[in-house]
XYZ file of C-alpha atoms in Angstrom:
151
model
C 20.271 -9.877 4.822
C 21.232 -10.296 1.223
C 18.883 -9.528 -1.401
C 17.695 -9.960 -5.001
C 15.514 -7.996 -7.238
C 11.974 -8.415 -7.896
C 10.392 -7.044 -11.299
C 7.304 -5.203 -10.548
C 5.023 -4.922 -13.799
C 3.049 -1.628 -15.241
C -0.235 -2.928 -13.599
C 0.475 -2.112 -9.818
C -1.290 -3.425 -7.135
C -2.077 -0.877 -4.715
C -3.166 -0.830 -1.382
C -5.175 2.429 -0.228
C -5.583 2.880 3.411
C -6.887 5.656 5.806
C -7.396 6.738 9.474
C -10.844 7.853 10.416
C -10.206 11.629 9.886
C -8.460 11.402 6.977
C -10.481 9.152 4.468
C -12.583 11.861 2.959
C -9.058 13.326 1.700
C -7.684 10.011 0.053
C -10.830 9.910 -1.439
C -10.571 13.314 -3.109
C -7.382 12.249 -3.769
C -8.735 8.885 -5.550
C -11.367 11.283 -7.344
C -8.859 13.217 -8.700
C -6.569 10.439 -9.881
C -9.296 7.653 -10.959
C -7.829 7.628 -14.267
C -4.792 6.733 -13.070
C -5.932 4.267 -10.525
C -8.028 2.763 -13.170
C -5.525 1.025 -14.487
C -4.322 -0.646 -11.454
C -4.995 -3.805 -9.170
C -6.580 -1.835 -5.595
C -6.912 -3.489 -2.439
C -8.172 -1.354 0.987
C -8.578 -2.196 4.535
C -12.675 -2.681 5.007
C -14.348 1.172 5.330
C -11.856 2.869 3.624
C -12.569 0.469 0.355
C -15.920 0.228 0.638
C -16.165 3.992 0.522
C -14.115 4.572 -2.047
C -15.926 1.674 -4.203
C -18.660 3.006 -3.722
C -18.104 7.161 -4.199
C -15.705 5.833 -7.491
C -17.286 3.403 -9.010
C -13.696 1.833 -9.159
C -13.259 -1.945 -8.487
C -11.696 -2.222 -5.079
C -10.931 -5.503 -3.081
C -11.776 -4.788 0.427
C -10.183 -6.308 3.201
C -11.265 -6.254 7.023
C -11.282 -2.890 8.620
C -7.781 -1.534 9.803
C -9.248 -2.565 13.471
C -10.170 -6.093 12.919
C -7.272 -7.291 10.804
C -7.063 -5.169 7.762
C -3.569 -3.305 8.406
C -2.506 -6.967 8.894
C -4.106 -8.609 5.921
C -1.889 -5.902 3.851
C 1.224 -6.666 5.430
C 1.141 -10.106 4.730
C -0.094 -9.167 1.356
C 3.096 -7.124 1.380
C 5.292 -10.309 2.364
C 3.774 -12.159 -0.513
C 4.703 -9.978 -3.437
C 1.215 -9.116 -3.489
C 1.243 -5.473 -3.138
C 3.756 -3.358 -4.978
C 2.742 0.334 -3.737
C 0.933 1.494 -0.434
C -1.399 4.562 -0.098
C -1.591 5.098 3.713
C -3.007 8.233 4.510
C -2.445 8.370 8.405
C -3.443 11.006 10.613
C -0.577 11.937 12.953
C -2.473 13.432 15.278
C -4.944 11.285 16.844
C -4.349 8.387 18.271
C -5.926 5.006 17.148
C -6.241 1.896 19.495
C -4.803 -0.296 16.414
C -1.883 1.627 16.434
C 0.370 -1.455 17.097
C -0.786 -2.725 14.018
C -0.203 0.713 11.651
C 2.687 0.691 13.056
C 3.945 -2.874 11.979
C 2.418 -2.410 8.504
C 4.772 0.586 7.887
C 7.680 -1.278 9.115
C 7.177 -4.426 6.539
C 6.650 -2.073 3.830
C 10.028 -0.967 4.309
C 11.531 -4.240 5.020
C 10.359 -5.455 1.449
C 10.887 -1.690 -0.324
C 7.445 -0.811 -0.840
C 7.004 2.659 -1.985
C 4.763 4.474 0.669
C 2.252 7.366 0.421
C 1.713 9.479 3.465
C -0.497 12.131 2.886
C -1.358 13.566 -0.490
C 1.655 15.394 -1.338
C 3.694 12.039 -1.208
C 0.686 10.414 -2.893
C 0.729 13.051 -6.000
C 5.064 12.227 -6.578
C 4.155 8.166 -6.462
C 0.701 8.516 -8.902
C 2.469 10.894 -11.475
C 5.548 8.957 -11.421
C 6.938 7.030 -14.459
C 7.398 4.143 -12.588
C 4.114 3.501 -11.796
C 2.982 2.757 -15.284
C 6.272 1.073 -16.317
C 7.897 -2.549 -15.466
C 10.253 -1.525 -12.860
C 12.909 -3.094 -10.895
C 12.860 -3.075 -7.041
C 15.697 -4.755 -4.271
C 14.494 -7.419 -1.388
C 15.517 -8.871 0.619
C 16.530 -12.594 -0.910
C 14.421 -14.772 1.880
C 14.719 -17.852 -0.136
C 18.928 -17.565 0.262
C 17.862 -16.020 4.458
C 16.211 -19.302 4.685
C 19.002 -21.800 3.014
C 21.280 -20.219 4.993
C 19.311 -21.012 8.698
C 17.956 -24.603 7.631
């Protein structure tokens, strides 16, 4: 597929996301980085943004729980333009029965070049980045020209 560039501005919109055993580190994580994440648009599947609304004080649009819909509200969100960076702190180790659904929101974030956060180490690089409080530049894939082409 061909593609085309999308300008992403200084005011990210983030999506924060995490397993059962792993939300009480993304929100140390948040804690330690509220600042930063102050200055951003967040979104979070159901629990995990209620939680970390509540323990931040930050202003967090919750979705459904990752369960119910909420890994798939974000990957359309993705498709739309509407989220620029994801936060996904996933626990490798246990198995979730949504796991169909984890799995397809990881794959569209790569499909439309979404930067990706795995665990906090990966989260640290993205938050302390340049790029995340400066217009940036990102490839797509050109699904206006995917479409032309098919109709």
């Amino acid at each position: 597929m061909k593609s085309t560039t999308r300008t992403v501005s200084p005011c990210k919109q983030v999506a924060l996301v995490a397993h059962d055993h792993c939300k009480s580190d993304l929100l140390r994580w948040v804690k330690e980085h509220r600042d930063a994440l102050a200055h951003h648009q967040l979104f979070a599947t159901g629990t995990t943004g209620n939680i970390l609304s509540r323990e931040t004080g930050l202003s967090i649009t919750s979705l459904m729980s990752g369960p119910m819909g909420g890994d798939q509200q974000l990957g359309a969100m993705i498709c739309e333009k509407k989220i620029d960076v994801l936060v996904f702190f996933w626990d490798p180790l246990s198995a979730v029965p949504h796991d169909p659904d984890v799995k397809a929101l990881l794959r569209i974030a790569a499909v439309w070049n979404i930067p990706v956060a795995i665990n906090r180490a990966s989260a640290n690089y993205l938050i302390t980045s340049p790029m995340m409080t400066h217009e940036t530049n990102i490839e797509v894939p050109d699904y206006d020209k995917y479409l032309s082409e098919r109709l």
